[in-house]
Coordinates of C-alpha atoms and ligand atoms in Angstrom, one line a residue:
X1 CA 82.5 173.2 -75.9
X2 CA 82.2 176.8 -75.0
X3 CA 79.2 179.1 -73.8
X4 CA 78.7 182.4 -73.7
X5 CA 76.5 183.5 -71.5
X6 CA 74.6 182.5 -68.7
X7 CA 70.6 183.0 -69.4
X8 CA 68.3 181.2 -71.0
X9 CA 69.6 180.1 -73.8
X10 CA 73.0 179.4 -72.6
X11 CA 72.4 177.7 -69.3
X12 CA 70.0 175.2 -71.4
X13 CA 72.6 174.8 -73.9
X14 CA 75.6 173.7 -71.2
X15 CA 72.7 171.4 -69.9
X16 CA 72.1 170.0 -73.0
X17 CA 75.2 169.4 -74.2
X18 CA 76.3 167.7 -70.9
X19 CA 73.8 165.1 -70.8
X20 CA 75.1 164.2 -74.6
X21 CA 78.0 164.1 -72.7
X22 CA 80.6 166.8 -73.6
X23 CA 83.3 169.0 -71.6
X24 CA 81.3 172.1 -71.3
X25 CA 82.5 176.0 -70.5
X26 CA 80.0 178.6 -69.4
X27 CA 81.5 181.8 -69.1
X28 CA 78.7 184.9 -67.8
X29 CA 79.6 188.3 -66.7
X30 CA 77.2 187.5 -63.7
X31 CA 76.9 184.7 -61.1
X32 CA 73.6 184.4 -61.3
X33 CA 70.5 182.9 -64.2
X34 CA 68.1 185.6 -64.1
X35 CA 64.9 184.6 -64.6
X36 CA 63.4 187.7 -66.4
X37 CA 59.5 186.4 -66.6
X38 CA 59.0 186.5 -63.1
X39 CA 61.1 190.0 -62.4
X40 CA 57.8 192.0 -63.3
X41 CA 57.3 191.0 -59.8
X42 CA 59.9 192.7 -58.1
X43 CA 59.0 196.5 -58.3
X44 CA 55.6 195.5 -56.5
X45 CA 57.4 193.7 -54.0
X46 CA 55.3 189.9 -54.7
X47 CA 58.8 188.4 -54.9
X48 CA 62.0 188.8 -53.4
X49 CA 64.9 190.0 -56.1
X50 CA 67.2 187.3 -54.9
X51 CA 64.5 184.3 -55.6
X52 CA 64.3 185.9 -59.2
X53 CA 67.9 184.4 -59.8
X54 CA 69.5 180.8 -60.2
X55 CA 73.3 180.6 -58.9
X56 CA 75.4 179.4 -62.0
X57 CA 77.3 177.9 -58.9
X58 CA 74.5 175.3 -58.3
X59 CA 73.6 174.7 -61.8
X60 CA 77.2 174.2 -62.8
X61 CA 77.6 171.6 -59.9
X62 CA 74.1 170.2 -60.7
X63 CA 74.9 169.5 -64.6
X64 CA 78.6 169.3 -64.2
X65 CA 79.7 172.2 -66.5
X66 CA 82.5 174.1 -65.8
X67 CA 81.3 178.3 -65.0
X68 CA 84.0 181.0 -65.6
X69 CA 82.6 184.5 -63.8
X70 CA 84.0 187.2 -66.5
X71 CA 83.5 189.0 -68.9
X72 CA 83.7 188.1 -73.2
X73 CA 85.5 191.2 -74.5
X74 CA 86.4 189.3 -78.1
X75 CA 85.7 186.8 -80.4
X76 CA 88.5 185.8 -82.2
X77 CA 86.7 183.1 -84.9
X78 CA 90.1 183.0 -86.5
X79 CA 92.1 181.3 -83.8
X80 CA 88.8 179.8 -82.3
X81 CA 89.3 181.8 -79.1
X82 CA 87.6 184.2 -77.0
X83 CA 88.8 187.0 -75.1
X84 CA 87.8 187.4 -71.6
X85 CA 88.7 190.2 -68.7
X86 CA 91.1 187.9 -67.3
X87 CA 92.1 184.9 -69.8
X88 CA 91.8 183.7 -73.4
X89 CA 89.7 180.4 -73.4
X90 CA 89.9 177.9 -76.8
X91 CA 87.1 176.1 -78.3
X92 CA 86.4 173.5 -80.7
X93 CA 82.7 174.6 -80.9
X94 CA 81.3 178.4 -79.5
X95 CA 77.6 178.8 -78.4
X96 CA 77.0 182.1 -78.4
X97 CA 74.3 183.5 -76.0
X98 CA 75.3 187.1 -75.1
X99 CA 71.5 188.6 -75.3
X100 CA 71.2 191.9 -76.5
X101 CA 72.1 195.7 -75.8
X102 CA 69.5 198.5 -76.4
X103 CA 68.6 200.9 -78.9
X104 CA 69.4 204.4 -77.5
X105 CA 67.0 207.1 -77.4
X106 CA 68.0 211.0 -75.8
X107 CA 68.0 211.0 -72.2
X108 CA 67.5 207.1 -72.0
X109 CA 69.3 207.7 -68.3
X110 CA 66.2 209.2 -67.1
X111 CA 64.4 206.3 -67.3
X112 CA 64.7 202.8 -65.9
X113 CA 63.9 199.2 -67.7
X114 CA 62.4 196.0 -66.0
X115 CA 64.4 194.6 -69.1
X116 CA 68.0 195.2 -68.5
X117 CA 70.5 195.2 -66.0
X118 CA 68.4 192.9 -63.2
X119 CA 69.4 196.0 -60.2
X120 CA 66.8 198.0 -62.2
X121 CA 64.2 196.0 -61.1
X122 CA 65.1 197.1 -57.7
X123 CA 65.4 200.5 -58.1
X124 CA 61.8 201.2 -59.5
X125 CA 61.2 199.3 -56.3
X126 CA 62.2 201.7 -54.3
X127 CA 61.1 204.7 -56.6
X128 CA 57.9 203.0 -56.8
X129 CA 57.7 202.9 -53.0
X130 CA 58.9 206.3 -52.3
X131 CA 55.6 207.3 -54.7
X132 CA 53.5 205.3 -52.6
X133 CA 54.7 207.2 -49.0
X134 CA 54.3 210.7 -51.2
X135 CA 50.7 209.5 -51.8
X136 CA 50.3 211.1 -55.1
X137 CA 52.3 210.7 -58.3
X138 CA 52.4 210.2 -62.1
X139 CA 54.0 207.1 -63.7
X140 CA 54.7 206.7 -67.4
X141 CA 55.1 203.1 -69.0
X142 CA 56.4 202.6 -72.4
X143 CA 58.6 200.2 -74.6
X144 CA 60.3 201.2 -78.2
X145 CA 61.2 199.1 -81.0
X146 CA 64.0 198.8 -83.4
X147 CA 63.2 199.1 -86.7
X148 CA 65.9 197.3 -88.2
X149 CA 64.3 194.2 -86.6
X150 CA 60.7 193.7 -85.7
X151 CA 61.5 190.3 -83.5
X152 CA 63.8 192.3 -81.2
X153 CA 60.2 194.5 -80.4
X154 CA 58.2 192.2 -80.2
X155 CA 56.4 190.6 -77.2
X156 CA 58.9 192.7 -75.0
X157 CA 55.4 195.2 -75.0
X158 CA 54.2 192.1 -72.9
X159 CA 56.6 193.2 -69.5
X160 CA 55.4 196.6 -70.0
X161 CA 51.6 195.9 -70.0
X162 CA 52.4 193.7 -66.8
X163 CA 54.0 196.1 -65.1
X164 CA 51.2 198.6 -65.6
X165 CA 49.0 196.2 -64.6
X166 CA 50.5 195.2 -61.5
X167 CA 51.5 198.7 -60.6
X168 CA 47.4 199.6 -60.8
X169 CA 46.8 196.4 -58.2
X170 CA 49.3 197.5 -55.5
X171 CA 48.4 201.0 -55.9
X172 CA 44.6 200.1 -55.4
X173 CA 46.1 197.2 -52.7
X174 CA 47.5 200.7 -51.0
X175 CA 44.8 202.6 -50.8
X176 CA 46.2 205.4 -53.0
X177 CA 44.9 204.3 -56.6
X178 CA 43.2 207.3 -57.0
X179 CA 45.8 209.5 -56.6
X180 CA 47.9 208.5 -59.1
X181 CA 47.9 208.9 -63.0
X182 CA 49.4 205.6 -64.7
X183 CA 50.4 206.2 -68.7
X184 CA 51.1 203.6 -71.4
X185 CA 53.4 205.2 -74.1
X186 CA 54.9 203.7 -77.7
X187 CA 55.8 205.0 -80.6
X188 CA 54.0 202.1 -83.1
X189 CA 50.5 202.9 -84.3
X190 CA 49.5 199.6 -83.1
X191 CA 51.8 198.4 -79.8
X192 CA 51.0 194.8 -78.8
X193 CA 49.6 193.6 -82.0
X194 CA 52.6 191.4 -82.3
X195 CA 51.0 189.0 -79.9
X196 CA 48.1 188.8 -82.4
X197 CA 44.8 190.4 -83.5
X198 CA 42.9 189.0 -80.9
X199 CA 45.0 190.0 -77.6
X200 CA 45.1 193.5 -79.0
X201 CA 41.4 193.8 -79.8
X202 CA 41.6 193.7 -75.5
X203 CA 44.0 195.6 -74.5
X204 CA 41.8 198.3 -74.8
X205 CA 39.7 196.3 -71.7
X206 CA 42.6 196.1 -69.5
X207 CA 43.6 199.5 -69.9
X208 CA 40.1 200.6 -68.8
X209 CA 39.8 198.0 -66.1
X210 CA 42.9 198.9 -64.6
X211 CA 42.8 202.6 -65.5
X212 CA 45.3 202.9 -68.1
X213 CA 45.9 206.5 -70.4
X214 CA 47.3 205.4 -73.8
X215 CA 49.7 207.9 -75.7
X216 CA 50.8 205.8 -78.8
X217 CA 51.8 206.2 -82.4
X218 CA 54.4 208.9 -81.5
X219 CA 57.9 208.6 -82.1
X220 CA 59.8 209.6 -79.0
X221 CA 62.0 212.6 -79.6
X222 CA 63.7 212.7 -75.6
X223 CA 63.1 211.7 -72.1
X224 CA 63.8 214.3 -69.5
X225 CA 64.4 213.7 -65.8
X226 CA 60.2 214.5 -65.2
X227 CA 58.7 214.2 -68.8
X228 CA 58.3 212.2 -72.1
X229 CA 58.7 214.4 -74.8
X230 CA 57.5 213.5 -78.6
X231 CA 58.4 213.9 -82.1
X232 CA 55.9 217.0 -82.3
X233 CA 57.1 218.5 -79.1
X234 CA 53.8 217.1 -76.7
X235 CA 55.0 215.8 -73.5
X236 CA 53.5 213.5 -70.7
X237 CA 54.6 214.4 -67.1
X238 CA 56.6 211.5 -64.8
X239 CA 57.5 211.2 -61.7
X240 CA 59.1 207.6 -62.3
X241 CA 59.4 206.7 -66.2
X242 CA 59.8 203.0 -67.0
X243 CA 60.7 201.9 -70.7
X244 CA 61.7 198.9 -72.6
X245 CA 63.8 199.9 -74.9
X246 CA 63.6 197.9 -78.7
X247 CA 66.4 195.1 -78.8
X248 CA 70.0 196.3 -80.4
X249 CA 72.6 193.9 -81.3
X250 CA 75.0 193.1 -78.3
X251 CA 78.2 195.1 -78.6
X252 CA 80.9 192.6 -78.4
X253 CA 78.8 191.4 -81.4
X254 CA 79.0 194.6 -83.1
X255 CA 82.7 194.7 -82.7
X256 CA 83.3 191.3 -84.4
X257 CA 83.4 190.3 -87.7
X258 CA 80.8 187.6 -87.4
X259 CA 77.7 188.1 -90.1
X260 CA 75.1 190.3 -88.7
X261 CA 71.7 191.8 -89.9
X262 CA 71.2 195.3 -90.4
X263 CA 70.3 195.7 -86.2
X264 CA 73.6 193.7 -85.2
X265 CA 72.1 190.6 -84.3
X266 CA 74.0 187.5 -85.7
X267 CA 72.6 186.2 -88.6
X268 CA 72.1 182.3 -88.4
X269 CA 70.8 179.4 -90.8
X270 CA 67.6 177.1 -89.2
X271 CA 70.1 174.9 -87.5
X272 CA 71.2 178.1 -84.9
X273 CA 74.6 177.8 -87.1
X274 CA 76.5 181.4 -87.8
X275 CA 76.4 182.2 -91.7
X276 CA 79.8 180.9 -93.0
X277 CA 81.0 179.6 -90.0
X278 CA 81.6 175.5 -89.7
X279 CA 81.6 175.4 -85.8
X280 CA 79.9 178.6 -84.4
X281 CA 76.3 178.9 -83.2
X282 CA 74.2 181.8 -81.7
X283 CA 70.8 181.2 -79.7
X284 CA 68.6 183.6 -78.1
X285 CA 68.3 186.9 -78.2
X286 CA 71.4 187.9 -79.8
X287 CA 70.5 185.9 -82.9
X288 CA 68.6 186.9 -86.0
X289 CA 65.6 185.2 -85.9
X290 CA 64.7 184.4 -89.3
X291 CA 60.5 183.9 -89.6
X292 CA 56.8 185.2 -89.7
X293 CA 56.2 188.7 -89.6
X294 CA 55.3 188.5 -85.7
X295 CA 58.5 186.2 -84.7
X296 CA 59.8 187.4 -81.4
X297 CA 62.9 186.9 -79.0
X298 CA 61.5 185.2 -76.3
X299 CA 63.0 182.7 -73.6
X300 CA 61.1 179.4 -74.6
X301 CA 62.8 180.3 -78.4
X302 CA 65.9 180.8 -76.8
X303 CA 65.2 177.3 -75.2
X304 CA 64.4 176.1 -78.6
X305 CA 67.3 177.5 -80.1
X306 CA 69.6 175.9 -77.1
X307 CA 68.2 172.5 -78.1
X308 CA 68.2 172.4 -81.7
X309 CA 71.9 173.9 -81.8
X310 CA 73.2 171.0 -79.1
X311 CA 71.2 168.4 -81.3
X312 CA 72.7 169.4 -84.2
X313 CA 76.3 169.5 -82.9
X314 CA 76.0 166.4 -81.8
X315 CA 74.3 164.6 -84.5
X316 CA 77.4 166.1 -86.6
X317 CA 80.0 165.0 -84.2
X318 CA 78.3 161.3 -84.2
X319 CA 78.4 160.9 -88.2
X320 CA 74.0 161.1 -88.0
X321 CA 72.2 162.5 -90.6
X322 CA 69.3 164.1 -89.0
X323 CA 69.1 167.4 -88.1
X324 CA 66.5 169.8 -86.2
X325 CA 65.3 173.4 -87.3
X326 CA 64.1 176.1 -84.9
X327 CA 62.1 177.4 -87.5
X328 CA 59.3 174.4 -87.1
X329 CA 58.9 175.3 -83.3
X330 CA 58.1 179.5 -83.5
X331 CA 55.1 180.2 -82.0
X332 CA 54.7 183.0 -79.1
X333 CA 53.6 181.6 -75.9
X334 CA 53.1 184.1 -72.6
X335 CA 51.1 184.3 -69.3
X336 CA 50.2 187.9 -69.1
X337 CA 49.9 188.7 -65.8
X338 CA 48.1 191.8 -64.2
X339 CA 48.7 191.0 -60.3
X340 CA 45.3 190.0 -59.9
X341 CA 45.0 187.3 -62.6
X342 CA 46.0 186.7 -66.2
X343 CA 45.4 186.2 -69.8
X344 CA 47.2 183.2 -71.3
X345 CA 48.4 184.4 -75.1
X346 CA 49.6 182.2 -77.5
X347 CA 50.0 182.5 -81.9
X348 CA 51.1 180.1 -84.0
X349 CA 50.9 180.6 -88.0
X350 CA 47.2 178.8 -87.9
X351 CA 45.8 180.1 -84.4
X352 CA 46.1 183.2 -82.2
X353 CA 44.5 182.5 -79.0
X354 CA 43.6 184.5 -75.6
X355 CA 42.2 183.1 -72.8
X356 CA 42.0 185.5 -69.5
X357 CA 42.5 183.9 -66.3
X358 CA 41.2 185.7 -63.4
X359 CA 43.1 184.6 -60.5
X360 CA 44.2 181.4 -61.2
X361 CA 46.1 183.1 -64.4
X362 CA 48.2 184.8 -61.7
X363 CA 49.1 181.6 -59.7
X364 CA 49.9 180.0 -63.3
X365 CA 52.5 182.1 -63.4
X366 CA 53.9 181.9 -60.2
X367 CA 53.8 177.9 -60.8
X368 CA 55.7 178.3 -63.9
X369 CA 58.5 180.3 -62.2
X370 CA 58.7 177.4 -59.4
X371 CA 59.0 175.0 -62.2
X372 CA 61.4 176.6 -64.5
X373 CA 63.7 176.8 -61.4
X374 CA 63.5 173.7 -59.0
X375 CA 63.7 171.5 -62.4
X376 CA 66.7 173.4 -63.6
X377 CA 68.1 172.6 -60.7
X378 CA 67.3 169.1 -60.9
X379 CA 64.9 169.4 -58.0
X380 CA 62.0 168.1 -59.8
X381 CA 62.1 166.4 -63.3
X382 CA 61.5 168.4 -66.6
X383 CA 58.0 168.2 -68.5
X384 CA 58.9 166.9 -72.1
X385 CA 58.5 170.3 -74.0
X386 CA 59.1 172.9 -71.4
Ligands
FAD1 C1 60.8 191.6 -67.9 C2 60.8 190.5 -68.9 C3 59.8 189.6 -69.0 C4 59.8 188.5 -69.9 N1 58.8 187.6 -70.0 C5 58.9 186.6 -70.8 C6 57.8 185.6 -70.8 O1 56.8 185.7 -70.1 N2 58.0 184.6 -71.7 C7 59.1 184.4 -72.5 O2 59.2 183.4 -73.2 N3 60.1 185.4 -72.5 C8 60.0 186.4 -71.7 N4 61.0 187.4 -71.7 C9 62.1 187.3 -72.7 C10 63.2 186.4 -72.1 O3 63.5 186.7 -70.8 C11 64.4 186.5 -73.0 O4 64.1 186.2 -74.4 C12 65.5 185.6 -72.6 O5 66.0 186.0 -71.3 C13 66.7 185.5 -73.6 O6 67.6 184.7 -73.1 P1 69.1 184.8 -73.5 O7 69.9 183.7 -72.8 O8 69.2 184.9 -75.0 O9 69.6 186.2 -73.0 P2 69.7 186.8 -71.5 O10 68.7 186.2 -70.6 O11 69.8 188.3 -71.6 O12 71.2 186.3 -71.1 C14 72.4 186.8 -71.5 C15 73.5 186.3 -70.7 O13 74.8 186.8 -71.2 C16 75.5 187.4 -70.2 N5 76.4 188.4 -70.8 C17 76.0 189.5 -71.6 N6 77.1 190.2 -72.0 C18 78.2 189.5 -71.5 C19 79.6 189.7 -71.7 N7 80.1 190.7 -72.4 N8 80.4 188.8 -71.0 C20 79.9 187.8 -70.3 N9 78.6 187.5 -70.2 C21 77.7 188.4 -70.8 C22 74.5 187.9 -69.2 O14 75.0 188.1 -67.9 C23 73.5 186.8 -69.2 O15 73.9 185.8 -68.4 C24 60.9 188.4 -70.8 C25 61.9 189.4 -70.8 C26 61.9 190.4 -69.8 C27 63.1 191.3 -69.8

């Protein structure tokens, strides 16, 4: 069995398939699980960048997978192979769990994202922190969407919101709040409402409470090394612009001839199979996810999707009947955090709940992160579920 990718969803898939017992292959162009969720954390300095990551190392010693450090280049589904920097590996079956690139938007460089290449996080550290000895500034927040796929949007608003949040607590935790202007920026009428009608009725709270301007419903025409600049030619002025980009399909991906939507993201059945292909499966982010209107690419799904596609390999490869669908377990779960506490936010297709946590929200969160690492790592046994 072969792996592509070494995040969520395939680091839970090698684990899963090796407890049913298979040869497994991991192969990630980094030698590290990062553990995105927590990383709002690192700009404000609450948590050291390296205890954001898992070594593959470990995890492949732990579960007993084998972990190839390269990068894919090619999927060749013909000869069921893939091309790597530095070898060609075979497979009988391929998990596919590249993640996704971004959409591109003019002057994208200017900016930095909490939601791609894990350095970044340390780099608005230090930007961040260079603000803070200035003692003044102007900071613009923001995430985009891709219209050719609402679930690639999605909660991905959620890191931005925290890391406004939690900027506005360490400024105040500073001492120099007051001298800085902290913007929220997106180009949809209604940014958030993914998460459901309920947590976006009170956004409008936390951006008073923590002293948030909003500038949305604008399509962003450029960025510009000290501005955000919109479709009608209004601007907001940055010092340090941070924005999640909207989801794009990953470019190896692209460059394949596997069967994609219209953003690039490969298009699956409810068993995390490929379209048309007997012994090919995509999970996480870089699939399609097929759903409600408000479906999103978030890590628990990918964990779902890890699951479901080892289950269902399996339960081929053993002559069983049964089969499991992801589409039974989409739901959006998250622990919005703000620094100083949380709001737990969760919507199924019956219920959309919110239920703030001052403080305790806050050390939820840092709980969950403890858990989702010392139990991947076999330190502490798994909760049925999670
Ligand atoms: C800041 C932030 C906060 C988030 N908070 C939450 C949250 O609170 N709750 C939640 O459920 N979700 C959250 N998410 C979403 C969640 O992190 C993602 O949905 C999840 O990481 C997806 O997992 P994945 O394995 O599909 O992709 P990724 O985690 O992106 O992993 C992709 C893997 O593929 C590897 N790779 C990529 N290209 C290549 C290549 N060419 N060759 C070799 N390897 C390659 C990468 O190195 C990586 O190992 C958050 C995301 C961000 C960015």
């Amino acid at each position: 069995m072969l792996v592509l990718g070494g995040g969520f969803a395939g680091v839970e898939s090698a684990i899963q398939l090796r407890k049913y017992g298979y040869n497994v292959s991991l192969v990630s162009n980094r030698d590290f699980l990062f553990v995105y969720p927590i990383s709002i954390w690192v700009p404000t300095q609450k948590i050291k960048f390296e205890d954001v990551q898992i070594p593959l190392k470990t995890l492949s010693r732990k579960h007993g997978f084998t972990l190839i450090v390269d990068e894919v280049k090619q999927i060749d589904q013909q000869n069921n192979r893939v091309i790597l920097g530095r070898e060609t590996v075979d497979y009988d079956f391929l998990f596919i769990a590249l993640g996704m690139d971004k959409v591109y938007t003019k002057g994208l460089e200017f900016t930095h994202s909490i939601c791609g290449k894990p350095a970044e996080a340390l780099v608005i550290q230090e930007k961040l922190q260079k603000l803070v000895e200035k003692g003044h500034g102007k900071i613009a927040i923001g995430f985009g969407g891709n219209p050719n796929d609402p679930t690639a949007t999605g909660v991905r608003g959620g890191p931005a919101f925290e890391l406004l949040f939690n900027i506005s607590h360490f400024l105040k935790g500073k001492g120099v709040r007051q001298n800085f202007e902290l913007k929220f920026f997106a180009p949809m009428k209604e940014p958030g409402k993914k998460m459901g009608d309920k947590p976006y009725k009170k956004l409008d709270i936390f951006f008073k409470r923590y002293k948030v301007t909003p500038f949305v419903g604008k399509k962003i025409k450029e960025f510009t090394p000290n501005s955000v600049v919109f479709e009608d030619d209004s601007h907001i002025e940055s010092d340090l612009t941070i924005f999640i980009s909207g989801g794009d399909g990953h470019r190896v991906i692209k460059e394949s001839s596997l069967p994609v939507n219209p953003a690039g993201f490969v298009s699956i059945n409810e068993l995390c199979r490929v379209e048309g292909q007997k012994n090919i499966y995509a999970i996480g982010d870089v699939a399609a996810i097929e759903g409600p209107t408000w479906a999103s690419k978030q890590g628990h799904i990918a964990e779902v999707m890890a699951s479901v596609s080892a289950y269902n390999v399996h339960q081929e490869l053993s002559d069983k009947g049964k089969r499991k669908s992801y589409w039974e377990k989409l739901h959006i779960i998250c622990v919005m955090d703000s620094g100083d506490g949380a709001a737990f936010i969760s919507r199924t297709n019956h219920k959309e709940t919110i239920i703030p946590l001052p403080i305790l929200g806050h050390w939820l969160k840092k709980a969950w992160g403890f858990y989702y690492k010392q139990s991947k790592l076999k330190r502490i046994p798994r909760i049925p579920g999670m």
